[in-house]
XYZ file of C-alpha atoms in Angstrom:
593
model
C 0.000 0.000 0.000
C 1.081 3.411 -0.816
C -0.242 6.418 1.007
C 0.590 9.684 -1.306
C -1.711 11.762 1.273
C -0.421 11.620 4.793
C 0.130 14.749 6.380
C 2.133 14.331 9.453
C 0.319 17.506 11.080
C -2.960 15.970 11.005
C -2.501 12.591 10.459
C -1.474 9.184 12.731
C 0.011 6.157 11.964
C -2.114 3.367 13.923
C -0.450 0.398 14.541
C -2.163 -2.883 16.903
C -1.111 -5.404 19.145
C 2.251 -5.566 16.919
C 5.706 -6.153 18.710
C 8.388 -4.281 17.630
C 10.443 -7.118 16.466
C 7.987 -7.892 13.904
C 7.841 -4.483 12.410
C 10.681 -2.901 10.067
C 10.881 0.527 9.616
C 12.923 2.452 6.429
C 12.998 5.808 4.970
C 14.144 5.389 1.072
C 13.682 7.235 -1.954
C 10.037 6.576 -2.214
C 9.508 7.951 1.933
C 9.212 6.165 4.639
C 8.422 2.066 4.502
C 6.931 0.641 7.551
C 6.750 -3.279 7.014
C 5.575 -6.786 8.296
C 7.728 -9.632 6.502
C 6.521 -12.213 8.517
C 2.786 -10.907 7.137
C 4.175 -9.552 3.391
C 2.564 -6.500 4.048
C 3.726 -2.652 4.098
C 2.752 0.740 4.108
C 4.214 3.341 2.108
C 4.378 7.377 2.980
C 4.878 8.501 0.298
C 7.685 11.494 -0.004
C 7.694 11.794 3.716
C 10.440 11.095 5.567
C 11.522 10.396 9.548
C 12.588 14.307 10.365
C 8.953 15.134 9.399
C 7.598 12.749 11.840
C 6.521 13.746 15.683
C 5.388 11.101 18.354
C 2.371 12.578 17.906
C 1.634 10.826 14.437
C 2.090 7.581 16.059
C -0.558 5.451 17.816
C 1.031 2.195 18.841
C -0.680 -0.525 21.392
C 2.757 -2.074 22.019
C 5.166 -0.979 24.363
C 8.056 -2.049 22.414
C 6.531 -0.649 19.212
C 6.278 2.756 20.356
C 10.105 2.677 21.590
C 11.327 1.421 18.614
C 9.492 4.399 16.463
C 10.188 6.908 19.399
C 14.076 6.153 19.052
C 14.031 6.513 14.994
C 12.062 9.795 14.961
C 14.309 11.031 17.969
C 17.633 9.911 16.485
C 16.484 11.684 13.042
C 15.034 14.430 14.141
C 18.605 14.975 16.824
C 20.659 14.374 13.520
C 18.954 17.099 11.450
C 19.416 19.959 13.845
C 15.680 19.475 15.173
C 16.610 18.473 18.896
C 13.234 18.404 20.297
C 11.975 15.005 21.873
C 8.582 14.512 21.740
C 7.903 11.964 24.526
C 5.179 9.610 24.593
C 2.676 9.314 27.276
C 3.395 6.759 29.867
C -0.357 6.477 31.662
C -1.819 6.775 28.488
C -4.114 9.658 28.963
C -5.335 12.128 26.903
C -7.674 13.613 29.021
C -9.374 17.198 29.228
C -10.440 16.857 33.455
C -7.808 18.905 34.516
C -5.422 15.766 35.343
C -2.430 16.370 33.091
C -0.544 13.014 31.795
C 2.581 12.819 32.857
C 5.240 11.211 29.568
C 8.291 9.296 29.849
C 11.002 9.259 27.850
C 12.959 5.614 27.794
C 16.755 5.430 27.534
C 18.510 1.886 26.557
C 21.390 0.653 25.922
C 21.410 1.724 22.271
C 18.985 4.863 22.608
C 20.071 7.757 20.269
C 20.750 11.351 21.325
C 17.647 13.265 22.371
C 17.446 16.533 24.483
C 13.715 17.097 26.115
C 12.984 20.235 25.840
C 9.374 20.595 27.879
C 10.060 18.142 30.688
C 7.609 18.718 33.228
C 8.678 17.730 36.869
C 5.547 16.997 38.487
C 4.483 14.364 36.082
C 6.966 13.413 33.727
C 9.633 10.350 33.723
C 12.746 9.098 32.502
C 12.744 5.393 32.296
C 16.455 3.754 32.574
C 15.790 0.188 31.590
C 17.435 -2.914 31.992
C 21.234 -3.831 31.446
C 22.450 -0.031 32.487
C 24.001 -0.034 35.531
C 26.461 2.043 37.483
C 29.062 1.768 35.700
C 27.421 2.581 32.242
C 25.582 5.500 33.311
C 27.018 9.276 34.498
C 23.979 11.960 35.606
C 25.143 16.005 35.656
C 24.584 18.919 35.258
C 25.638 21.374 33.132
C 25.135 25.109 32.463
C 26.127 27.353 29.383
C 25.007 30.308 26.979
C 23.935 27.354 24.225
C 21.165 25.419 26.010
C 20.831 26.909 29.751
C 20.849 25.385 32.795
C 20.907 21.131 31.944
C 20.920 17.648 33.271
C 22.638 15.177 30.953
C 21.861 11.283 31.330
C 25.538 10.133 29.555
C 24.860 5.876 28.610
C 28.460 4.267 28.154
C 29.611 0.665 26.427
C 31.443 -1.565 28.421
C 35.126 0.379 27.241
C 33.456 3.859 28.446
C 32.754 5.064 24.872
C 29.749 7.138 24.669
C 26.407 5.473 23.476
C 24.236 8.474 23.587
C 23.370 11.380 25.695
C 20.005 12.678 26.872
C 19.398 16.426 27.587
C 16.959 17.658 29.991
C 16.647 21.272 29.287
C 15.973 23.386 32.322
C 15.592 20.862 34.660
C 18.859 20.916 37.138
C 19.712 17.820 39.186
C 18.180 19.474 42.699
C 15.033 19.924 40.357
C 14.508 16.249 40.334
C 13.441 13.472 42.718
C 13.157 9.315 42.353
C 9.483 10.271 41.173
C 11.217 11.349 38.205
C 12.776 7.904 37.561
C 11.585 4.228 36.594
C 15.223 2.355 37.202
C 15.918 -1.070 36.182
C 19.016 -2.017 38.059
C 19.291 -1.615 41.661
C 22.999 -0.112 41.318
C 21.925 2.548 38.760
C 19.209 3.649 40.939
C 21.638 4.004 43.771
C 24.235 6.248 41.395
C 20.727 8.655 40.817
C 20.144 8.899 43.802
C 23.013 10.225 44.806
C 23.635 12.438 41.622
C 20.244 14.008 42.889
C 20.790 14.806 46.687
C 18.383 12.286 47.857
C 18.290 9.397 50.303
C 17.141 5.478 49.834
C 17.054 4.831 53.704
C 18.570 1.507 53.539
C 16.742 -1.819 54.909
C 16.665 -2.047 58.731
C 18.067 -4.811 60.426
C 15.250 -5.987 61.635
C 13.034 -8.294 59.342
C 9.818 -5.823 59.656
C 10.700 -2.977 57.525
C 10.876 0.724 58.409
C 9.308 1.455 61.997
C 5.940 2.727 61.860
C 5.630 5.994 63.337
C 2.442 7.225 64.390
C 2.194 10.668 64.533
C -0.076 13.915 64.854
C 2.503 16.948 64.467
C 4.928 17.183 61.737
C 4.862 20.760 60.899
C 2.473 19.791 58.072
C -1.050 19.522 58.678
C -3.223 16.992 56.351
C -5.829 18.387 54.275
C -8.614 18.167 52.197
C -8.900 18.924 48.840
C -12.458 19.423 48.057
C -15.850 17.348 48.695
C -17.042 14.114 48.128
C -20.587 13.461 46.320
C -21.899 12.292 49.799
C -20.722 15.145 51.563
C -18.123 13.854 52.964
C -14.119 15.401 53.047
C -11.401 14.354 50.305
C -8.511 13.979 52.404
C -4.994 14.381 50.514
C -2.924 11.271 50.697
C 0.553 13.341 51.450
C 3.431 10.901 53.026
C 4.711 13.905 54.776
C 1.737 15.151 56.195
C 0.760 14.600 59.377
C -2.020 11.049 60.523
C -5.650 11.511 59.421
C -7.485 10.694 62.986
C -11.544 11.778 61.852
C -11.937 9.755 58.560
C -15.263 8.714 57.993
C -15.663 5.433 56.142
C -19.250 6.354 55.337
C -18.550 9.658 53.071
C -14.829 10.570 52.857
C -12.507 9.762 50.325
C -8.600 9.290 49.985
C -7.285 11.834 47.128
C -3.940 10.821 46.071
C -4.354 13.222 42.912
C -1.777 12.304 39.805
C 1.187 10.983 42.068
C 2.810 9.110 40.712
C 3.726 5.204 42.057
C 7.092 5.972 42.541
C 6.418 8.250 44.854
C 3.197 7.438 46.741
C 2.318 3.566 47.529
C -0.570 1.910 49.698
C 0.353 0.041 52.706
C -0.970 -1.655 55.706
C 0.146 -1.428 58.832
C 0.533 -4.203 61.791
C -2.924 -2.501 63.298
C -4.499 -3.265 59.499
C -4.928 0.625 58.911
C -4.033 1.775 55.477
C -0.963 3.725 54.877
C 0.181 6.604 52.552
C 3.481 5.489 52.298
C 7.025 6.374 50.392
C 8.268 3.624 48.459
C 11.999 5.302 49.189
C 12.016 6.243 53.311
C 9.984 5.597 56.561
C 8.151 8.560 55.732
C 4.216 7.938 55.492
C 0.742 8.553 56.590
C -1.658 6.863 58.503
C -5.252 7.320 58.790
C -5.602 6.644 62.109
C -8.030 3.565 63.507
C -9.181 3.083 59.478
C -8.796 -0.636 58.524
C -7.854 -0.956 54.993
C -10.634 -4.119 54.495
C -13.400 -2.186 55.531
C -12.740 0.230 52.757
C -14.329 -0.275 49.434
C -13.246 1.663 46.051
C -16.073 4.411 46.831
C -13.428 5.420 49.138
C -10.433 6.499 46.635
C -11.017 9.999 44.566
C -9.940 10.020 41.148
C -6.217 8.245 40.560
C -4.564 10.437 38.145
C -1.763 7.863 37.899
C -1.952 4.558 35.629
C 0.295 2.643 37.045
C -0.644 3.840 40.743
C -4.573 2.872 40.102
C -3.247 -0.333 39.257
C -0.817 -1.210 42.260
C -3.795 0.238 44.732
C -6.399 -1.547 43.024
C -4.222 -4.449 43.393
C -3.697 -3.979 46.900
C -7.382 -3.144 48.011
C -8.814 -6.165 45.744
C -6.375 -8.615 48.021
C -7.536 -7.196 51.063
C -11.422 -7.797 49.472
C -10.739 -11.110 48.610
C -11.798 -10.080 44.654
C -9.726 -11.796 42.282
C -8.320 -15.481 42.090
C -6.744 -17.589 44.380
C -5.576 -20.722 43.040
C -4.355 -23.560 45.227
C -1.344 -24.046 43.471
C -0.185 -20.447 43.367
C 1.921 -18.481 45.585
C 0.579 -14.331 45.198
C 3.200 -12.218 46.398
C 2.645 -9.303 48.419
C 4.190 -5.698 49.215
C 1.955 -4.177 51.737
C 1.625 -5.729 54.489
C 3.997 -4.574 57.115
C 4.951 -7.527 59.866
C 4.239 -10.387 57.099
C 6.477 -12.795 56.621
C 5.478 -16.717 55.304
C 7.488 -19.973 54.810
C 6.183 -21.856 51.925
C 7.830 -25.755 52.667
C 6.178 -27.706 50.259
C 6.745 -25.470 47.079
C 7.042 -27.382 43.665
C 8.830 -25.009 40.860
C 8.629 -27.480 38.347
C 4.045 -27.361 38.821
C 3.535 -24.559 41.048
C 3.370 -20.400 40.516
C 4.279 -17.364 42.099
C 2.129 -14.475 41.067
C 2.510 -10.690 41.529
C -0.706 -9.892 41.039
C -1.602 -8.004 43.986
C 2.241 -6.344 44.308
C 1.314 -2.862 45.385
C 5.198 -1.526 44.359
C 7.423 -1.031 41.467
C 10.703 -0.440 43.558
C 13.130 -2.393 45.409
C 11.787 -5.810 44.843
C 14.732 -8.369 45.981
C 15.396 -11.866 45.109
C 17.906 -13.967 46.503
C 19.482 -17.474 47.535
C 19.606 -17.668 51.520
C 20.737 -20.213 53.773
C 16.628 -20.601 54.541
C 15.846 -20.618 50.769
C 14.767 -18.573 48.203
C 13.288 -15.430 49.366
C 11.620 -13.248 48.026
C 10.751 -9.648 49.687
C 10.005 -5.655 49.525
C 10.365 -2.376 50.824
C 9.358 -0.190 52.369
C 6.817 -3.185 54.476
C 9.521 -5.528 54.680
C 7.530 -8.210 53.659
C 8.601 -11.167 52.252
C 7.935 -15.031 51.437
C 10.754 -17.373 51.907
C 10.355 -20.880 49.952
C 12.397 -23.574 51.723
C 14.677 -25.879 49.972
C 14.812 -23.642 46.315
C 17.019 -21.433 44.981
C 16.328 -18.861 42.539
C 17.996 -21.290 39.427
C 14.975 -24.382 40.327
C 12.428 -21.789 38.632
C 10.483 -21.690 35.290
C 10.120 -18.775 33.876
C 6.771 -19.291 32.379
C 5.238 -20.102 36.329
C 6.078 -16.733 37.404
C 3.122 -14.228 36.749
C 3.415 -10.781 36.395
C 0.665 -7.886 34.801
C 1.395 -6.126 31.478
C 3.293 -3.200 32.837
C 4.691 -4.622 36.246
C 7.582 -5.889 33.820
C 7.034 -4.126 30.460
C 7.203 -0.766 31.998
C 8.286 -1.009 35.114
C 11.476 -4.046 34.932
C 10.044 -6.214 37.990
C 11.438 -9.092 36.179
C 15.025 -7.592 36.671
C 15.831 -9.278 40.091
C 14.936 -12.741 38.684
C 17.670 -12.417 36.062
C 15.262 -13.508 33.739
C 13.902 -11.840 30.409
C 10.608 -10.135 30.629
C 9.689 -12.143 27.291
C 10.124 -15.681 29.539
C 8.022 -14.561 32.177
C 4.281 -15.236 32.020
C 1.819 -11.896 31.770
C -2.060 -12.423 33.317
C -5.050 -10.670 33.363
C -5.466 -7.888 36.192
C -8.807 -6.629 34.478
C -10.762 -9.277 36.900
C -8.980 -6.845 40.090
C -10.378 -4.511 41.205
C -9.452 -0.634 39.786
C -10.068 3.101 41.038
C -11.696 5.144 39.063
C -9.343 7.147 36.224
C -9.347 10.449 34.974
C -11.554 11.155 31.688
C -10.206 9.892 28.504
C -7.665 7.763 30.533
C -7.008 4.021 30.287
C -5.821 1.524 32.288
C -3.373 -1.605 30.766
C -3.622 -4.840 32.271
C -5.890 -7.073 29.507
C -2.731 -8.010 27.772
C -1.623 -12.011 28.618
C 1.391 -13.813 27.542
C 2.184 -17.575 27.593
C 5.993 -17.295 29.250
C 8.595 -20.217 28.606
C 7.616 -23.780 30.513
C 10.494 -25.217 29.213
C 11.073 -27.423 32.696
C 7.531 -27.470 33.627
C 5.552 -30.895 34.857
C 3.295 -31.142 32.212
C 0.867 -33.711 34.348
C 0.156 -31.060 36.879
C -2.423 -28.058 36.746
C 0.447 -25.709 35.548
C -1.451 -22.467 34.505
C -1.841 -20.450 31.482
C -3.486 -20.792 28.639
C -2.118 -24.413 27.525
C -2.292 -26.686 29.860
C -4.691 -24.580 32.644
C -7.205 -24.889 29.464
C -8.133 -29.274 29.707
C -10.092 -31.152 27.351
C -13.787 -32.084 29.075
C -14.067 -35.661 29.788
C -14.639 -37.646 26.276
C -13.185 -41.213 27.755
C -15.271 -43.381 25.526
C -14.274 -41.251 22.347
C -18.273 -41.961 20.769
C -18.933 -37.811 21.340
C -17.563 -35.100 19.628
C -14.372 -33.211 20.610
C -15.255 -30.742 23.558
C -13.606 -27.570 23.112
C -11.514 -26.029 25.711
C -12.164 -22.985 28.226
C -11.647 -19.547 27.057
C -11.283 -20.415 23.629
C -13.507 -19.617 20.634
C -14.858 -22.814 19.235
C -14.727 -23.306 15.306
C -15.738 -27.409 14.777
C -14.711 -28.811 11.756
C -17.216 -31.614 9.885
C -16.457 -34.561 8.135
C -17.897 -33.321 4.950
C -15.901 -31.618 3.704
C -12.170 -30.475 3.596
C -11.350 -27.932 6.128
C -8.425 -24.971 6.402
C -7.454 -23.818 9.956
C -4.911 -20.668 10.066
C -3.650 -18.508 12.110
C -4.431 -15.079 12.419
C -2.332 -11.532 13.814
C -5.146 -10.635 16.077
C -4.048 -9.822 19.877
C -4.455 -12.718 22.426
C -7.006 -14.450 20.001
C -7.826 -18.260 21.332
C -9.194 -20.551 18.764
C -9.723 -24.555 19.583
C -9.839 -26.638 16.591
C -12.430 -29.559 16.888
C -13.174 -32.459 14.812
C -9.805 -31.633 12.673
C -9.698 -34.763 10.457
C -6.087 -35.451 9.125
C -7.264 -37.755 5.990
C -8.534 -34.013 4.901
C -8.007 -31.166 6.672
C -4.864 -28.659 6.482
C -3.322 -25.724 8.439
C -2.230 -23.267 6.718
C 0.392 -20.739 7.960
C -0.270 -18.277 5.383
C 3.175 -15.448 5.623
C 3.762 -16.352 9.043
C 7.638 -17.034 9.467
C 8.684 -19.755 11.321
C 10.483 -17.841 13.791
C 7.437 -16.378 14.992
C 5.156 -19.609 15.671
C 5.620 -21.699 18.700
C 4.362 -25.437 18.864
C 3.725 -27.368 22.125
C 1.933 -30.254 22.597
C -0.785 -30.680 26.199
C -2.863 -32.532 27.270
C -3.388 -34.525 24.276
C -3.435 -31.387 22.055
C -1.455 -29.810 19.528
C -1.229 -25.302 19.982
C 0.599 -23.353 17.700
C 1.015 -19.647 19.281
C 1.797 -16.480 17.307
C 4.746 -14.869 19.652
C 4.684 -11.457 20.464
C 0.734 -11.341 20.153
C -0.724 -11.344 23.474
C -1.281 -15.136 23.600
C -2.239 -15.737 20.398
C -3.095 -19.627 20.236
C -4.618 -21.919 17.826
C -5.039 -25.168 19.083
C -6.018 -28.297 16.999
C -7.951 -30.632 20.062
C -7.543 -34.139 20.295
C -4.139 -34.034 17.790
C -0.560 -34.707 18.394
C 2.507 -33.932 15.864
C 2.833 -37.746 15.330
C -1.043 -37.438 13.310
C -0.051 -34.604 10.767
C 1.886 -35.709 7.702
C 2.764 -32.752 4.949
C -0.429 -32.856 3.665
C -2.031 -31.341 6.758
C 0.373 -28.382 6.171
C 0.762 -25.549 3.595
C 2.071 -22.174 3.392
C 2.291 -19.529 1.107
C 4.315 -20.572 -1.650
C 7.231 -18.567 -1.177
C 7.325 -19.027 2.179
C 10.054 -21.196 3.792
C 7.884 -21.902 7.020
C 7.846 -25.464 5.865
C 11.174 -26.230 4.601
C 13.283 -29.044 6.608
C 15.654 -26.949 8.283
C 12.891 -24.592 9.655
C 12.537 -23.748 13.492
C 8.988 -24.933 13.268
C 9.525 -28.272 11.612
C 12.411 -29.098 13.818
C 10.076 -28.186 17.002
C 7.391 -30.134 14.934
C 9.767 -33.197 14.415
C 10.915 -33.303 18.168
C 7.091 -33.895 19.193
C 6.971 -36.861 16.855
C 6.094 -35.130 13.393
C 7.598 -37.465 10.406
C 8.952 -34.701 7.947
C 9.120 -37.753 5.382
């Protein structure tokens, strides 16, 4: 397709559910290319080319997707004298309510130049991501006649070359706190920290976390911040104001405005009162005599914050027993303060450990002790400790994380394990306060991690092997599809074609899939981005990178499909001997013949 028309002041580029490794961006003589090979489709602009692109003509779903483009028009426009960034929103608001959206600007460990020029300290973020530590990052600040008063964010190789350089413009290092940050690697935070004149008050020694300090005179007074539609007050959730003591459950509300999480968390104290509480220091506030489980969601005002309405809702939907609680699934938690468990029977190879609830997005450890593996938080302290396993005994794909507890926010980092390994759930069944106008909240994505290890006779989760076959033992009835999949039954009348499709965490179960006469066809898919497993007596192909995208043919194993059960589009090399997908296909008992 060729697009002679596009006008990059009014016009967006939309792009869905697509990962950036599956997109391929050029600018040639024609304009600007954006492709699919695995698909053989592309989009032309024509005569346009990356300079005359802004953030603001791109719409993309993916994370990954809107780095990758962020990076290209940044790196362009830095290269043709134009050294305005134009961030992207990181809570995904565009919202007219009076909450302004706070944007983030990522930096990696091949990020181009970029210089922000309209960073705004209240709300906005740089995100230092994963694989930049200490040693590869130097924070200053600098001051001269060309740009004014600076802070530069300097990314180094491994021989201290320069990678690339990010300007803040107007922003000097005392301007800035943590809130300003989202930091991958524990050691890099600690160098920021520093560079910006404030304190991490390390761990106690004790095993409870910071002391809680109740208290009814700092020097600040709380407040309120308007009325509620009952009548009641809106009391401002402030970790440096002084206790709330005349809350009433009935009316009042909590009003934590558009803090952001990495400033502001929810906690519960050893009493079971909810906390306002600083992910960073002992500082926090503490309505007084309110128990957090007798509060409901009428209770929270408006959470400007995306990533804060999900930790709280998190938090509050644990404490109100809303959401699931599997048997065979450890949830770990962040805000209780005095809770610490011993898990002595844990299985890594058939068991999970969820973070469903986590109410954080800092200073999450993991480590090997002479008790076991243990895993625990700040500022609470709390922490689970599983007995006889260290952190090498687990599979990636049993540990469960939401969309951007790991996409946006690196929680994966102290498992030494790649975000892509790791399993994503659903947090749209939690609990969620309400969000600004126009604002949305992520958390419907899913991802099927790597079970490479995993006890396939067990109820391992996920969408494989969670998702059983109904009881057929005498084999007279017809397949039975499987749960939370879309049905599509094939007859024996007639030859049948099952593909697979690009849509986001789409789940189709194949039944009645007759291999005398029916095919699958893989269309333009590439064989690098299908993934065959075989469960519980059925055969799933997933479409990486696509939310969970799984086609599963019920009832079949490799070992049933010959080549005539397979095509491809003809110029496609899906198929060919030497392909990933064969080779997977051959291991589970497929005869290439």
């Amino acid at each position: 397709i060729v697009d002679s028309n596009f006008n990059p002041e009014t016009d967006t580029i939309f792009f869905d559910w697509i990962s950036a490794d599956a997109v391929d961006i050029t600018e040639n003589t024609q304009g600007i290319t954006i492709s699919l090979p695995a698909n053989n489709q592309s989009l032309t602009l024509s005569e346009i080319g990356l300079s005359d692109l802004k953030l603001s003509n791109i719409n993309a779903l993916d994370t990954s997707t809107q780095n990758k483009l962020a990076n290209l028009i940044t790196s362009e426009t830095t290269s043709s004298g134009d050294m305005s960034n134009d961030h992207y929103h990181d809570d995904h608001n565009q919202n007219d309510d009076g909450y302004v959206a706070g944007t983030m600007t990522s930096i990696t460990l091949t990020s181009s130049d970029q210089i922000i020029t309209s960073f705004e300290v209240a709300t906005d973020m740089v995100h230092i991501e994963g694989g930049i530590t200490a040693d590869l990052l130097q924070i200053f600040q600098e001051s001269g006649d060309a740009l004014g008063l600076t802070t530069r964010i300097v990314i180094l190789d491994s021989v201290g070359n320069t990678v690339s350089t990010t300007i803040i413009k107007d922003v000097g290092l005392s301007d800035l706190t943590l809130a300003n940050f989202s930091i991958a690697e524990q050691s890099a935070q600690n160098e920021i920290a520093t560079a910006i004149g404030q304190t991490i008050t390390g761990a106690p020694t004790n095993v409870d976390g910071y002391d809680i300090i109740y208290d009814s005179n700092d020097g600040i007074p709380s407040v309120t911040t308007g009325t509620t539609p009952e009548g009641g007050a809106k009391y401002r959730g402030d970790i440096n104001a002084d206790d709330v003591f005349d809350f009433n459950i009935s009316r009042d509300q909590i009003d934590v405005g558009e803090t952001s999480v990495h400033n502001l968390i929810i906690t519960k104290t050893a009493n079971g009162e909810i906390a306002i509480d600083s992910p960073w220091t002992n500082a926090m506030q503490i309505f007084q005599g309110v128990k957090i489980a007798d509060l409901t969601m009428d209770n929270f005002a408006t959470v400007g914050n995306e990533h804060l309405r999900q930790d709280l809702g998190g938090v509050m939907s644990w404490e109100l027993g809303v959401g699931p609680r599997d048997s065979n699934t450890v949830y770990v938690r962040s805000h209780e303060y005095g809770v610490h468990e011993v898990i002595d029977s844990f299985d890594p190879s058939a068991m999970k450990i969820s973070f469903l609830y986590f109410g954080t997005r800092e200073r999450l450890t993991v480590e090997d002790t002479d008790a076991g593996l243990k895993i625990w938080s700040m500022p609470s302290g709390q922490s689970i400790t599983f007995t006889d396993i260290t952190k090498s005994d687990l599979i990636p794909g049993l540990i469960e994380f939401h969309h951007d507890q790991i996409i946006e926010d690196n929680l994966e980092t102290p498992f030494g394990i790649s975000a892509s390994d790791l399993t994503l759930v659903d947090r749209t069944v939690l609990l969620t306060p309400e969000a600004p106008l126009g604002s949305t909240t992520d958390g419907f994505q899913t991802h099927l991690g790597n079970l490479t290890g995993a006890n396939e006779n067990t109820d391992v989760p996920i969408n494989i092997s969670s998702s059983t076959l109904n009881d057929d033992s005498d084999g007279s009835d017809a397949p039975t599809s499987l749960t939370g999949f879309n049905t599509v039954n094939f007859t024996n009348s007639q030859s049948d074609s099952a593909s697979l499709t690009w849509e986001w965490a789409n789940k189709t179960a194949i039944t009645g899939f007759n291999t005398e006469t029916d095919f699958f066809d893989f269309g333009n898919m590439s064989a690098d981005t299908v993934n065959v497993e075989e469960a519980d007596g059925n055969l799933y192909f997933e479409v990486l990178g696509m939310g969970g995208n799984i086609t599963a043919l019920v009832g079949v194993q490799a070992e049933d499909l010959s080549s005539e059960n397979l095509t491809a589009a003809e110029w496609n090399d899906v198929l060919d001997a030497d392909s990933i997908l064969i080779e997977s296909l051959v291991s589970l008992g497929y005869d290439f013949g």
